[in-house]
Amino acid sequence: MKKWVPIASGLLAGFAAATISFADFSSNAKTTETASSSNKSDAEKVYVPFGKKDDYYLFASGGHSGQMFIYGVPSMRQIRTVPVFSQDSATGYGFDEHSKKMMGDYTWGDLHHPAFSETNGDYDGKYMFATDVGNSRAAVMDLKTFTVKDILNVPNTSGPHCAAFVTENTEYMFLPTRFAVPLGQAYESLDDYSTKYRGVMSAVTFDEKNTKLNIAYQVALPPWSYDLSDAGKKSSKDWAVMTTYNTEEATTNLEINASQADRDFIVLFNWKELEKMVKDGQYEDVGGQKMIYPEKQKGGIYLVPVAKSPHGVDVTPDGKYFIASGKLAPSMTVFSFEKAFKAIENKDFAGERNGIPIINYKSVMEREVNPENALGPLHTQFDDKGMAYTTMFISSEIVKWDPKTGKTLDRVPVQYSPGHSVAAEGDTVSPDGHWLVALNKIAKDSYLSVGPSHPESMQLIDISGKMKVIQSSPVNPEPHYAQMIKADKIKAINVYPKDENNKEAVYKKDEAKIVRNGNKVDVYGIAMRSKFIFDAKAKRPDVIEVNEGDEVTIHLTNLDFDEDITHGFAINSYNLNMEVQPGQTNTMKFTAKKAGTYPIYCTNFCSALHQEMTGYFLVKPKQ
Ligand code: RUQ
Ligand code: CUA
């Protein structure tokens, strides 16, 4: 059978079992070469022997787990799960004071597109940003510690799916939304959808000094769904693009009603111009946010017609083109930034929608590309030669093609239904080539069955020659999008350095103490192999005794300044656990609601005497 026969009805019906084989895993892999020499067998290419490390980090968004998954490439081994928008039992994220404050009342999240911070259009390995479609938030992770430093609640908006994509020097990341809502999410009848609802784009800045995310301004766009975005590069660096669907403004049964019009739009905007408008006071205050209304404050935003219901839009590494893919139209459309700039200059417009000028399609379109029988193009990545790799959701394959000619160069089936794919350094001005990972939405028959629902999957494709799938890895629940960065760009620390200014930290064993102030109890404690010291001078230093109803704060410092010696702190039956990494001080605050005797123990296996690392939390009853 021809490998890329499209499946016309039912996405997956008719697929034979996966044919990947790892038959030669037993061969003696030469351990001195890099994992990528081309005369190796497939198994050798992905085999990273003990003591060697992967060439790339892959950061995969964990979708509705609210987490970020860190994998090594080419081994495709999962190294770490970092909680971002959801509570995490293992680390105590969402239970300790810092993360509790960041999370607010939310306990889950839907983490979509991750984005590395950039310098001159290249990943700089310092920070990772991500957005939460579920509860409209943005987060920043510090890559020195792989921990989240700030979470921003984005007001006036609902579901920033279309994010985050950062500009060349991390000046902004843009958060356009999937759902239109009335500003401030006030109640409005759906009969007034077209006049009262808005899709809002937020321009978010990152204050590196204070590791804080801020909203610079927002734009009240028409009530359409904004799907994917990308920032310009090089000559287009002041611009950004985003796809939009449901320009029909349907309010029910979107499956049918949002697929009526032949054309939807790409929104093309100049963030430098918008920035200037805000500086000149051309905005309105909406709930404390600077809101630009495109129908009133003119300029900087344009519409480019595109085949109906587009999904991904990707800027080529040279910054000259943006490529839109259509879920419903089987084509990729290449648009030229240069032509768009010219059309804007010449006011080469075909009317307007909601006060926003529509650029003439013919004036900006470079070419429409329709690989034979390829169905459901979603997203495009690039290699070091500027070649494009587009995921085909419906025909379950990756198509390699040349954006300059539109010629199809290669195709490879994947198992199954890829959403995004990610190339090595794929969103930068200089992708590395060599590796592409297909982020598949359906694993079906790929792994041992675990019941009716399966994990999703990532498949590693060697793109150095003819494309070939050579490794596969399950992901729970999904790899929504991912970015892949050269491993040596990330400089993670081994221990938290001492911070003598931190009033909560205790760095000397005999300074551990319990301070009582009315019904407030502050414990300045220490965790070290293999004991807790809460009160150095007490008869039993590893016991915390309080009265029922006391407000207790545990400030706990890990005194083991030693790589990978992490301790945990849990109170039995109190629903509390947090970790302290080497050298770290962590805080937990709670009310001693239940009187009684509760063992304290270290939850992270830390030494031969880990089991002995315990204590007691005694709560005296009220009378
Ligand atoms: S969008 S699967 Cu949720 Cu990233 Cu295209
Ligand atoms: Cu400390 Cu186990």
XYZ file of C-alpha atoms and ligand atoms in Angstrom:
630
model
C 0.000 0.000 0.000
C 1.160 3.487 -0.715
C 2.311 4.822 2.580
C 0.426 8.095 2.589
C -2.958 7.012 1.386
C -5.313 9.515 3.001
C -8.150 8.335 5.139
C -11.237 10.022 3.848
C -13.684 9.107 6.566
C -12.672 8.463 10.154
C -9.235 9.709 10.965
C -7.582 6.434 11.764
C -9.688 3.697 10.256
C -7.723 1.384 8.093
C -4.270 1.916 9.513
C -2.210 -1.204 9.828
C -0.240 -1.845 12.996
C 2.821 0.311 13.516
C 5.813 -1.018 11.688
C 8.637 0.547 13.660
C 11.175 -2.005 14.712
C 14.004 -1.756 17.162
C 15.392 -5.098 16.125
C 19.046 -4.275 16.512
C 19.065 -2.844 20.008
C 21.395 -5.635 21.106
C 24.288 -4.524 18.931
C 27.333 -3.220 20.758
C 26.896 0.518 20.404
C 30.159 2.398 20.128
C 30.085 4.728 23.085
C 32.626 7.284 21.973
C 30.846 8.752 18.967
C 28.084 11.287 19.195
C 24.638 9.858 18.888
C 24.184 11.275 15.462
C 26.715 9.764 13.044
C 24.867 8.614 9.991
C 26.470 5.196 9.433
C 24.858 3.919 12.615
C 21.843 1.689 12.906
C 18.614 3.321 14.060
C 19.015 1.798 17.503
C 22.568 3.131 17.822
C 21.419 6.604 16.814
C 19.033 6.839 19.741
C 21.172 4.918 22.235
C 22.828 7.231 24.712
C 25.036 5.032 26.886
C 25.297 5.472 30.635
C 27.574 8.377 31.451
C 26.813 10.148 28.164
C 24.098 12.731 27.876
C 21.570 13.649 25.255
C 22.405 16.365 22.714
C 19.115 18.216 23.184
C 16.556 19.025 25.810
C 12.976 18.751 24.611
C 10.409 20.716 26.624
C 6.959 19.275 25.930
C 3.838 20.932 27.190
C 1.723 18.469 29.122
C -1.634 19.855 27.988
C -4.350 19.417 30.596
C -1.938 17.930 33.138
C -0.824 21.532 33.621
C 2.771 20.324 33.638
C 5.853 20.547 31.459
C 7.741 17.395 30.538
C 11.480 17.459 29.962
C 12.870 14.809 27.600
C 16.333 14.083 26.262
C 16.859 13.813 22.490
C 17.798 11.503 20.789
C 17.189 8.963 23.578
C 13.602 10.227 24.062
C 13.877 9.444 27.755
C 11.762 11.543 30.067
C 14.001 13.229 32.598
C 11.714 15.451 34.623
C 8.154 16.631 35.105
C 7.907 20.264 36.147
C 4.554 21.339 37.603
C 3.509 24.709 36.200
C -0.248 25.305 36.416
C -1.358 22.323 38.516
C -0.700 21.066 42.026
C 1.981 18.422 42.359
C 2.087 15.848 45.105
C 5.768 15.029 44.608
C 7.271 18.474 44.971
C 4.560 20.148 47.032
C 4.045 22.657 44.239
C 0.711 24.320 44.951
C 1.058 23.563 48.679
C 4.112 25.579 49.652
C 3.663 29.314 50.189
C 5.419 30.634 47.079
C 3.585 28.395 44.620
C 0.271 28.644 46.528
C 0.388 32.392 46.113
C 1.125 32.059 42.392
C -1.650 29.506 41.848
C -4.358 31.374 43.751
C -7.547 29.305 43.820
C -6.677 27.275 40.753
C -5.592 23.671 41.068
C -5.347 22.622 37.420
C -4.235 24.074 34.115
C -4.131 23.329 30.402
C -0.584 24.074 29.344
C -0.218 24.826 25.674
C 2.636 26.258 23.683
C 5.957 26.507 25.514
C 8.440 29.140 24.344
C 12.079 29.702 25.269
C 13.347 33.192 25.911
C 15.297 34.501 22.938
C 18.280 36.745 22.287
C 18.752 37.858 18.667
C 16.187 35.308 17.550
C 18.033 32.396 19.150
C 17.006 30.426 22.241
C 19.207 31.754 25.048
C 18.492 28.945 27.525
C 17.499 31.284 30.352
C 13.723 31.037 30.675
C 10.765 29.061 29.431
C 7.323 30.624 29.084
C 3.981 28.865 28.850
C 0.298 29.668 28.843
C -2.755 28.067 30.400
C -5.818 27.815 28.190
C -7.917 26.434 31.050
C -7.632 29.346 33.466
C -6.149 32.142 31.304
C -2.679 32.424 32.790
C 0.943 32.765 31.715
C 3.991 31.428 33.557
C 7.752 31.748 33.496
C 10.161 28.954 34.459
C 13.741 29.691 35.456
C 16.027 27.230 33.682
C 18.718 27.479 36.363
C 16.415 25.561 38.705
C 13.629 24.301 36.415
C 11.078 25.875 38.715
C 8.265 28.341 38.029
C 9.001 31.844 39.269
C 5.864 33.742 38.355
C 2.317 33.153 37.157
C 0.296 35.966 35.648
C -3.496 35.949 35.629
C -4.560 37.615 32.404
C -7.744 39.682 32.889
C -10.348 40.509 30.207
C -9.490 37.327 28.322
C -10.453 33.707 28.025
C -8.138 30.912 26.940
C -4.810 32.239 25.582
C -4.374 29.216 23.306
C -2.675 31.221 20.632
C 0.496 31.691 22.699
C 3.206 32.050 23.758
C 5.529 33.142 21.021
C 8.251 35.554 21.959
C 9.789 38.305 19.879
C 13.459 38.221 18.854
C 14.806 39.651 22.082
C 11.986 38.580 24.398
C 10.556 42.106 24.301
C 7.053 40.656 24.307
C 5.093 37.506 24.191
C 1.620 37.739 22.751
C -1.412 36.021 24.193
C -4.383 36.098 21.804
C -7.378 34.095 22.959
C -9.304 31.150 21.684
C -12.630 32.204 23.220
C -14.429 35.496 22.792
C -16.009 36.868 25.963
C -17.380 40.236 27.079
C -14.517 42.306 28.528
C -14.105 41.428 32.189
C -16.233 38.328 31.579
C -19.386 40.196 32.617
C -22.720 38.571 31.749
C -23.985 39.391 28.257
C -26.576 37.561 26.174
C -25.136 35.522 23.298
C -27.635 37.365 21.078
C -25.331 40.358 21.496
C -22.228 38.356 20.624
C -21.116 40.494 17.686
C -21.307 43.751 19.600
C -20.506 42.830 23.185
C -17.990 39.988 22.902
C -14.291 40.318 22.089
C -11.258 38.185 21.408
C -8.469 39.885 23.300
C -4.768 39.837 22.647
C -2.465 40.657 25.552
C 1.093 41.895 25.071
C 3.058 40.495 28.005
C 6.514 41.646 29.035
C 9.022 39.900 31.252
C 10.885 41.829 33.920
C 14.020 39.708 34.258
C 15.378 41.537 37.298
C 12.321 40.756 39.393
C 11.356 37.618 37.421
C 7.874 39.050 36.938
C 5.425 38.902 34.049
C 3.432 42.060 33.298
C 0.764 43.106 30.835
C 1.928 46.059 28.733
C -1.330 46.499 26.814
C -4.261 44.604 25.364
C -6.067 44.760 22.046
C -9.851 44.278 21.848
C -10.006 42.258 18.626
C -13.251 41.186 16.910
C -15.144 38.307 18.569
C -13.374 35.574 16.627
C -11.246 32.656 17.776
C -7.516 33.238 17.594
C -5.691 29.998 17.057
C -1.959 30.197 16.620
C 0.582 32.964 16.374
C 4.221 33.517 15.611
C 6.555 36.462 15.934
C 8.453 37.865 12.968
C 12.196 37.493 12.565
C 14.974 39.650 11.156
C 13.361 42.023 8.590
C 9.915 41.213 10.005
C 10.983 41.352 13.638
C 8.622 44.208 14.588
C 5.651 42.201 13.347
C 3.674 39.190 14.433
C 0.972 37.041 12.869
C -1.939 35.032 14.208
C -4.586 32.879 12.603
C -8.252 33.367 13.335
C -11.346 31.280 12.648
C -15.036 31.663 13.365
C -15.030 35.005 11.618
C -18.648 33.910 11.015
C -19.185 34.879 14.679
C -21.165 31.724 15.310
C -22.324 31.238 18.885
C -23.397 27.615 18.767
C -22.496 24.384 16.969
C -19.142 25.762 15.845
C -18.235 22.510 14.098
C -20.683 23.467 11.350
C -21.342 27.151 11.853
C -17.724 28.290 12.086
C -16.831 26.539 8.840
C -19.182 28.438 6.520
C -17.065 31.211 5.041
C -14.566 30.313 2.341
C -11.994 32.564 3.862
C -10.914 33.463 7.380
C -7.994 35.691 8.261
C -4.473 35.997 9.483
C -4.098 39.027 11.711
C -0.865 40.830 10.939
C 0.234 43.438 13.460
C 3.169 45.698 14.155
C 3.898 45.593 17.880
C 6.245 48.572 17.699
C 3.350 50.659 16.357
C 0.971 49.384 19.017
C 3.607 50.164 21.632
C 3.797 53.702 20.300
C 0.015 54.104 20.348
C 0.012 53.182 24.027
C 2.815 55.640 24.688
C 0.756 58.357 22.944
C -2.239 57.582 25.130
C -4.283 56.017 22.334
C -6.092 53.463 24.473
C -8.936 53.139 26.933
C -8.736 51.937 30.482
C -10.561 48.635 30.931
C -10.296 47.261 34.440
C -6.857 48.812 34.885
C -5.583 47.529 31.536
C -4.593 49.683 28.582
C -7.004 48.512 25.872
C -6.531 49.361 22.198
C -9.725 49.267 20.120
C -8.680 48.749 16.474
C -11.888 50.352 15.182
C -11.100 53.552 17.096
C -7.308 53.634 17.372
C -6.336 53.042 13.758
C -3.132 51.560 12.424
C -0.743 48.736 13.200
C -3.260 45.911 12.628
C -4.244 44.334 9.290
C -6.133 41.283 8.065
C -4.819 38.876 5.452
C -7.462 36.586 3.900
C -6.619 32.904 4.130
C -8.326 29.634 3.189
C -11.103 28.742 5.649
C -10.458 27.733 9.268
C -6.672 28.043 9.322
C -4.761 26.551 12.215
C -0.997 27.048 12.416
C 0.978 29.985 11.133
C 4.762 29.846 11.121
C 7.409 32.375 10.184
C 10.344 31.051 8.150
C 13.788 31.278 9.845
C 14.860 34.056 7.459
C 11.816 36.111 8.499
C 10.673 36.602 4.903
C 7.528 34.485 4.812
C 4.711 33.269 6.994
C 3.059 29.991 6.222
C -0.544 29.257 7.140
C -2.000 25.768 7.259
C -5.668 24.978 6.874
C -7.470 22.346 8.921
C -10.205 22.201 6.299
C -8.376 23.295 3.169
C -5.661 20.800 2.225
C -3.084 23.468 1.539
C -0.270 25.467 2.981
C -0.270 29.092 1.918
C 2.994 30.989 1.788
C 2.680 34.755 2.332
C 5.409 37.327 1.850
C 6.088 39.891 4.586
C 7.731 42.165 2.067
C 4.644 42.102 -0.161
C 2.450 42.746 2.870
C 4.533 45.776 3.855
C 4.232 47.109 0.324
C 0.472 46.526 0.230
C 0.085 48.362 3.536
C 2.150 51.259 2.225
C 0.063 51.469 -0.964
C -3.218 50.963 0.915
C -3.814 47.977 -1.328
C -6.904 46.979 0.649
C -10.095 45.058 -0.133
C -12.339 46.821 2.372
C -12.310 46.198 6.090
C -13.875 44.104 8.860
C -14.627 45.641 12.245
C -12.584 48.678 11.262
C -9.483 46.647 10.385
C -8.214 46.921 6.781
C -8.106 43.713 4.739
C -5.040 43.393 2.535
C -5.723 42.093 -0.975
C -5.051 38.357 -0.949
C -3.354 38.347 -4.345
C -0.993 41.118 -3.248
C 0.558 39.159 -0.364
C 0.146 35.526 -1.332
C 3.345 33.984 -2.629
C 2.080 30.475 -3.365
C -0.445 27.864 -2.384
C 1.066 24.438 -1.840
C -1.014 21.276 -2.115
C 1.017 18.075 -1.742
C -0.844 15.239 -3.409
C -3.307 13.481 -1.066
C -1.902 15.225 1.991
C -4.761 16.121 4.311
C -5.122 18.233 7.421
C -1.951 20.383 7.439
C -1.556 21.922 10.904
C 1.908 23.199 11.771
C 5.277 23.770 10.099
C 8.836 23.543 11.382
C 12.128 24.225 9.609
C 15.588 22.737 9.234
C 19.031 24.288 8.741
C 18.480 24.576 4.987
C 15.198 26.453 5.274
C 13.135 23.417 4.267
C 9.665 23.139 5.770
C 8.141 20.153 7.586
C 4.373 20.217 7.887
C 2.303 17.881 10.039
C -0.699 16.313 8.307
C -3.256 15.444 10.936
C -5.672 13.521 8.748
C -3.259 11.670 6.485
C -0.947 11.022 9.512
C 2.366 12.036 8.029
C 5.074 14.648 7.887
C 5.596 16.325 4.526
C 8.940 17.959 3.760
C 8.742 20.721 1.179
C 10.565 23.749 -0.121
C 8.856 27.057 0.741
C 10.722 28.778 -2.111
C 9.343 26.468 -4.817
C 6.444 24.653 -3.172
C 7.953 21.352 -4.261
C 7.301 18.282 -2.111
C 10.648 16.690 -1.192
C 9.859 13.805 1.128
C 7.105 12.280 3.244
C 7.020 9.914 6.190
C 4.001 8.321 7.911
C 3.711 8.739 11.696
C 1.545 6.895 14.229
C -0.882 8.734 14.331
C -2.438 12.122 13.659
C 0.353 14.580 14.431
C -0.655 17.971 15.823
C 2.596 19.859 15.998
C 6.086 18.685 15.292
C 9.226 20.193 16.742
C 12.604 20.551 15.046
C 15.933 21.047 16.811
C 16.065 24.796 17.566
C 13.125 24.902 15.173
C 11.592 28.286 16.064
C 14.877 30.203 15.934
C 16.536 32.166 13.136
C 18.963 29.231 12.707
C 17.417 25.786 13.183
C 19.873 22.895 13.593
C 18.291 20.299 11.294
C 18.965 16.606 11.951
C 16.076 15.906 14.381
C 12.351 16.374 14.152
C 9.879 15.017 16.677
C 6.280 14.371 15.638
C 3.854 15.148 18.458
C 1.085 12.667 17.820
C -2.416 12.936 19.194
C -3.227 9.236 18.972
C -0.982 6.313 19.971
C -3.601 3.605 19.425
C -1.688 0.362 18.892
C 1.821 1.708 19.551
C 2.344 0.507 23.133
C 1.151 -2.131 25.585
C -2.528 -1.521 26.171
C -3.496 0.318 29.338
C -7.240 0.237 28.829
C -9.532 2.154 26.493
C -7.513 5.380 26.730
C -3.880 5.493 25.719
C -1.070 7.956 26.216
C -0.209 10.142 23.259
C 3.136 9.781 21.585
C 6.250 11.496 20.327
C 8.179 9.982 17.446
C 11.751 10.928 16.712
C 12.516 11.387 13.039
C 16.021 11.507 11.631
C 15.823 14.233 8.977
C 19.540 14.250 8.075
C 18.788 12.183 4.966
C 15.571 10.611 3.810
C 13.147 11.078 6.693
C 12.915 8.069 8.963
C 11.071 7.454 12.229
C 13.618 5.854 14.567
C 12.270 6.107 18.100
C 8.951 6.496 19.861
C 8.022 7.607 23.336
C 4.692 7.758 25.151
C 3.578 11.028 26.762
C 0.842 11.381 29.374
C -1.580 12.865 28.619
C -0.267 14.773 25.619
C 2.648 16.571 24.106
C 0.806 19.622 22.982
C 3.679 21.571 21.608
C 7.377 21.390 22.394
C 10.618 23.209 21.813
C 14.011 21.596 21.475
C 17.171 23.348 22.623
C 20.852 22.433 22.361
C 21.748 20.915 25.738
C 24.833 23.046 26.354
C 22.755 26.234 26.301
C 21.118 25.354 29.584
C 23.116 26.083 32.712
C 21.198 24.476 35.544
C 22.649 24.880 39.047
C 23.491 21.914 41.305
C 22.637 23.491 44.654
C 20.853 26.637 45.741
C 23.517 29.109 46.859
C 23.317 30.426 50.439
C 21.258 33.589 50.667
C 22.338 35.437 53.810
C 19.574 38.022 53.225
C 16.855 35.407 53.424
C 15.307 35.873 56.864
C 13.576 32.498 56.599
C 16.728 30.483 55.995
C 18.687 28.751 58.763
C 22.222 27.761 57.832
C 23.542 26.743 61.280
C 22.274 23.655 63.058
C 22.125 25.285 66.492
C 20.014 28.171 65.156
C 16.950 26.099 64.377
C 14.127 27.464 66.523
C 10.405 27.626 67.097
C 9.025 31.127 67.678
C 5.601 31.557 69.298
C 3.589 34.752 69.106
C 0.044 34.316 70.424
C -1.541 31.688 68.190
C 1.147 32.125 65.515
C 3.930 29.564 65.466
C 6.958 29.985 63.197
C 9.272 27.019 62.837
C 12.735 27.850 61.469
C 13.889 24.319 60.811
C 16.587 22.313 59.115
C 16.497 19.172 57.007
C 19.748 17.254 56.604
C 20.876 13.676 56.243
C 19.136 12.080 58.073
C 17.181 14.228 60.484
C 14.993 17.246 61.036
C 15.976 19.895 63.554
C 13.086 22.216 64.351
C 14.243 23.461 67.739
C 17.960 22.966 68.416
C 17.639 23.613 72.156
C 14.621 21.421 72.844
C 14.680 18.050 74.572
C 13.388 16.550 71.308
C 14.638 18.789 68.479
C 12.590 16.950 65.832
C 9.184 17.621 67.416
C 6.821 20.497 66.728
C 4.208 20.989 69.432
C 1.364 23.478 68.928
C -2.150 24.174 70.179
C -5.262 23.310 68.199
C -6.172 26.264 65.994
C -2.631 27.680 65.877
C -1.442 29.202 62.627
C 1.737 27.322 61.812
C 4.455 28.368 59.358
C 7.273 25.977 58.564
C 10.401 27.597 57.133
C 12.599 24.681 56.203
C 16.174 24.834 54.887
C 17.979 21.891 53.344
C 21.481 22.022 54.810
C 22.875 19.433 52.412
C 24.722 21.535 49.864
C 25.201 18.441 47.814
C 23.917 17.650 44.321
C 20.643 15.706 44.248
C 20.207 15.407 48.027
C 16.607 16.574 48.218
C 14.487 16.172 51.332
C 10.731 16.163 51.722
C 8.565 17.320 54.611
C 5.182 15.706 55.091
C 2.808 15.646 58.038
C 0.848 12.437 58.176
C -2.916 12.912 57.668
C -2.543 16.683 57.363
C -2.571 16.650 53.554
C 0.734 18.515 53.417
C 3.987 17.800 51.632
C 6.767 19.919 50.178
C 10.303 19.340 49.058
C 13.467 21.248 49.852
C 16.138 20.908 47.209
C 19.846 21.104 48.133
C 20.487 24.460 49.823
C 16.890 25.593 49.311
C 14.578 27.156 51.877
C 10.887 26.450 51.404
C 7.867 27.626 53.364
C 4.530 26.104 54.231
C 1.709 27.733 56.135
C -1.368 26.042 57.577
C -3.753 25.986 60.509
C -3.479 23.164 63.027
C -7.164 22.344 62.687
C -6.997 18.796 64.001
C -5.805 17.998 67.512
C -3.808 14.809 67.906
C -0.508 13.111 67.196
C 0.818 13.219 63.640
C 4.133 11.797 62.479
C 6.349 14.000 60.326
C 8.538 12.296 57.746
C 10.913 12.949 54.869
C 9.218 11.975 51.592
C 12.286 12.050 49.355
C 14.630 9.072 49.633
C 17.845 10.762 50.746
C 20.161 8.352 52.569
C 20.486 4.874 54.027
C 18.725 6.262 57.092
C 15.952 7.994 55.161
C 13.376 5.920 57.048
C 14.725 7.355 60.307
C 14.217 10.929 59.106
C 11.028 11.502 61.060
C 9.557 13.569 63.891
C 6.227 14.357 65.494
C 3.673 17.087 65.068
C 1.736 17.232 68.332
C -1.436 19.287 68.472
C -2.830 19.868 71.986
C -6.632 19.924 72.045
C -8.358 23.208 72.950
C -9.548 22.301 76.464
S -2.690 24.135 18.451
S -2.417 20.776 17.427
Cu -3.523 23.697 20.320
Cu -0.920 24.040 19.217
Cu -2.304 22.868 16.791
Cu 15.545 13.268 53.862
Cu 14.655 11.296 53.118
